[in-house]
């Protein structure tokens, strides 16, 4: 049998339906209540920075970056990052996030924020925000707010209200 190969690409509008289905399977309807979802609502994902993984043509993972503003200045929100359950723990999630971060850096962005599990994202270089540094427009567990500097010192220097970009 031929081994199916893993391929990474940037998201295109043609992928959005399959990505939504993947997120539905991973997060269920509860995803709509999340504050991070509210920030993304009505804002198109930044497709040139958002990545997908395919195995044999089938979408198995996606990482989305969306424009936000933090303290009035531009930034990016990472998420959702999702890998289809049978394909987890093979490095796909980490590779998707790394590729999106590299694309964002190459495009000249300074700062990426997310709300997620610190043990996973700290491995990728994200650091925890200090208490009260970033104010989200809804309830967020403060211990799960992380940032990633695409430019040195960008996160430390920034604070304030997080709004849709
Ligand atoms: C989180 C997720 C994207 C990781 O994708 P993945 O392809 O399995 O990740 P990788 O293979 O690159 O990394 C796997 C490692 O991360 C760890 N890991 C996975 N999810 C984790 C989590 N939520 N918290 C802490 N560590 C986690 C695994 O234990 C594994 O560790 P190991 O290498 O020491 O064994 C995937 O598990 C997923 O889609 N989960 C459901 C959706 C979700 O919770 N997304 C994140 C919030 S936006």
Coordinates of C-alpha atoms and ligand atoms in Angstrom, one line a residue:
X1 CA 0.0 0.0 0.0
X2 CA 1.3 3.5 -0.8
X3 CA 2.0 5.7 2.3
X4 CA -0.1 8.8 2.3
X5 CA 2.0 11.9 2.7
X6 CA 1.4 14.9 4.9
X7 CA 1.3 18.3 3.1
X8 CA 1.0 21.8 4.5
X9 CA -0.5 24.8 2.6
X10 CA -2.1 28.1 3.2
X11 CA -5.8 28.2 3.7
X12 CA -8.0 29.2 0.7
X13 CA -11.7 30.1 0.6
X14 CA -12.3 26.6 -0.8
X15 CA -11.0 25.1 2.5
X16 CA -13.3 27.1 4.8
X17 CA -16.2 24.7 4.8
X18 CA -14.0 21.7 5.7
X19 CA -12.3 23.7 8.4
X20 CA -15.6 24.6 10.0
X21 CA -16.6 20.9 10.0
X22 CA -13.3 20.0 11.6
X23 CA -13.8 22.7 14.3
X24 CA -17.4 21.5 14.9
X25 CA -16.1 18.0 15.5
X26 CA -13.3 19.1 17.8
X27 CA -15.1 21.8 19.9
X28 CA -18.9 21.3 19.4
X29 CA -21.4 24.1 19.7
X30 CA -19.7 25.4 22.9
X31 CA -17.1 27.1 20.6
X32 CA -19.6 29.9 19.8
X33 CA -19.7 31.0 23.4
X34 CA -16.0 31.6 23.7
X35 CA -14.7 35.1 24.0
X36 CA -12.0 34.4 21.4
X37 CA -14.8 33.3 19.0
X38 CA -16.6 36.6 19.5
X39 CA -13.4 38.5 18.5
X40 CA -13.4 36.5 15.3
X41 CA -17.1 36.8 14.6
X42 CA -17.7 38.7 11.3
X43 CA -14.0 39.1 10.7
X44 CA -12.5 37.1 7.8
X45 CA -9.5 34.9 8.8
X46 CA -6.1 36.1 7.5
X47 CA -5.8 33.4 4.8
X48 CA -2.3 34.4 3.8
X49 CA -1.2 33.5 7.4
X50 CA -3.5 30.6 8.2
X51 CA -2.4 27.1 7.5
X52 CA -3.9 23.6 6.8
X53 CA -2.5 20.1 6.8
X54 CA -3.7 17.4 4.4
X55 CA -3.0 13.7 4.2
X56 CA -3.8 12.2 0.9
X57 CA -5.9 15.2 0.0
X58 CA -8.0 15.0 3.1
X59 CA -7.9 18.0 5.5
X60 CA -6.6 16.9 8.9
X61 CA -5.7 20.1 10.6
X62 CA -6.0 23.9 10.5
X63 CA -4.5 26.9 12.2
X64 CA -6.2 30.2 11.8
X65 CA -4.8 33.7 12.4
X66 CA -7.2 36.7 12.6
X67 CA -6.5 40.4 12.8
X68 CA -7.2 42.0 16.1
X69 CA -6.2 45.2 17.9
X70 CA -4.5 45.3 21.3
X71 CA -4.5 48.7 23.0
X72 CA -5.4 50.2 19.7
X73 CA -2.5 48.7 17.7
X74 CA -2.6 45.8 15.3
X75 CA -2.0 42.3 16.4
X76 CA -3.1 38.7 15.5
X77 CA -5.2 36.2 17.3
X78 CA -4.2 32.5 16.9
X79 CA -6.9 30.0 16.9
X80 CA -8.6 27.7 16.5
X81 CA -5.7 25.3 16.1
X82 CA -7.3 21.9 15.4
X83 CA -6.1 18.5 14.3
X84 CA -8.4 15.7 13.4
X85 CA -8.4 13.3 16.4
X86 CA -6.8 10.2 14.7
X87 CA -3.9 12.3 13.4
X88 CA -3.0 14.0 16.7
X89 CA 0.3 13.5 18.6
X90 CA 2.4 13.3 15.3
X91 CA 3.6 16.9 15.3
X92 CA 0.9 18.2 13.0
X93 CA -0.5 20.8 15.5
X94 CA 3.0 22.2 16.3
X95 CA 4.0 22.3 12.6
X96 CA 0.8 24.2 11.6
X97 CA 1.3 26.8 14.4
X98 CA 5.0 27.2 13.5
X99 CA 4.1 27.7 9.8
X100 CA 1.5 30.4 10.6
X101 CA 3.9 32.2 13.0
X102 CA 6.6 32.2 10.3
X103 CA 4.2 33.6 7.7
X104 CA 3.1 36.3 10.2
X105 CA 6.7 37.2 10.9
X106 CA 7.6 37.3 7.3
X107 CA 4.6 39.6 6.6
X108 CA 5.9 42.1 9.2
X109 CA 3.5 41.5 12.1
X110 CA 4.7 42.2 15.6
X111 CA 2.5 40.2 18.1
X112 CA 0.3 37.1 18.3
X113 CA -2.1 36.5 21.2
X114 CA -4.2 33.4 22.0
X115 CA -6.3 31.9 24.7
X116 CA -5.2 28.3 25.1
X117 CA -3.4 25.6 27.1
X118 CA 0.0 27.0 28.3
X119 CA 1.8 23.6 28.4
X120 CA 1.2 23.1 24.7
X121 CA 1.8 26.7 23.5
X122 CA 4.8 27.4 25.8
X123 CA 6.6 24.7 23.9
X124 CA 6.2 26.8 20.8
X125 CA 7.6 29.9 22.4
X126 CA 4.4 31.6 23.7
X127 CA 4.7 33.2 27.1
X128 CA 1.9 33.9 29.7
X129 CA 0.6 37.5 29.8
X130 CA 0.9 39.2 33.1
X131 CA -2.2 39.7 35.2
X132 CA -4.5 42.4 33.6
X133 CA -2.1 43.1 30.7
X134 CA -4.7 42.2 28.1
X135 CA -8.4 42.9 28.6
X136 CA -10.7 40.7 26.5
X137 CA -14.2 41.7 25.6
X138 CA -15.7 38.9 27.7
X139 CA -14.8 36.2 30.2
X140 CA -11.4 34.6 29.7
X141 CA -9.3 32.5 32.1
X142 CA -6.3 34.9 32.7
X143 CA -4.0 31.9 33.1
X144 CA -4.7 30.9 29.5
X145 CA -3.8 34.2 27.9
X146 CA -0.5 33.9 26.0
X147 CA 1.5 35.9 23.6
X148 CA 4.2 35.4 21.0
X149 CA 6.7 38.1 20.0
X150 CA 7.2 38.2 16.2
X151 CA 9.4 41.3 16.9
X152 CA 11.6 41.4 20.0
X153 CA 9.8 42.9 23.1
X154 CA 6.5 43.4 21.2
X155 CA 4.3 41.6 23.9
X156 CA 6.0 43.1 26.9
X157 CA 5.5 46.6 25.6
X158 CA 1.8 46.1 24.8
X159 CA -1.3 46.2 27.1
X160 CA -4.9 47.2 26.9
X161 CA -8.2 46.2 25.4
X162 CA -8.3 43.4 22.9
X163 CA -10.8 44.2 20.1
X164 CA -11.7 42.9 16.6
X165 CA -9.2 44.0 14.0
Ligands
LIG1 C1 -4.1 20.8 20.6 C2 -4.0 20.1 19.2 C3 -4.1 21.1 18.1 C4 -2.5 19.5 19.2 O1 -2.3 18.9 17.9 P1 -1.3 17.7 17.7 O2 -1.1 17.5 16.3 O3 -1.8 16.6 18.5 O4 0.0 18.3 18.4 P2 1.5 17.9 18.2 O5 1.5 16.5 17.7 O6 2.2 18.9 17.5 O7 2.0 17.9 19.7 C5 1.6 16.9 20.6 C6 2.1 17.2 22.0 O8 1.3 18.2 22.5 C7 0.7 17.7 23.7 N1 -0.6 18.3 23.8 C8 -1.6 18.2 22.9 N2 -2.7 18.9 23.4 C9 -2.3 19.5 24.5 C10 -3.0 20.3 25.4 N3 -4.2 20.7 25.2 N4 -2.3 20.7 26.5 C11 -1.0 20.3 26.7 N5 -0.3 19.5 25.9 C12 -1.0 19.1 24.8 C13 0.7 16.2 23.6 O9 0.6 15.6 24.8 C14 2.0 15.9 22.9 O10 3.0 15.9 23.8 P3 4.3 15.0 23.6 O11 4.9 15.4 22.3 O12 5.1 15.3 24.8 O13 3.8 13.6 23.6 C15 -4.9 18.9 19.1 O14 -4.8 18.0 20.2 C16 -6.4 19.3 19.0 O15 -6.9 19.6 17.9 N6 -7.1 19.3 20.1 C17 -8.5 19.7 20.1 C18 -8.7 21.1 19.8 C19 -7.9 22.0 20.8 O16 -8.0 21.9 22.0 N7 -7.2 23.0 20.2 C20 -6.3 23.9 21.0 C21 -7.1 25.1 21.4 S1 -7.3 26.3 20.1

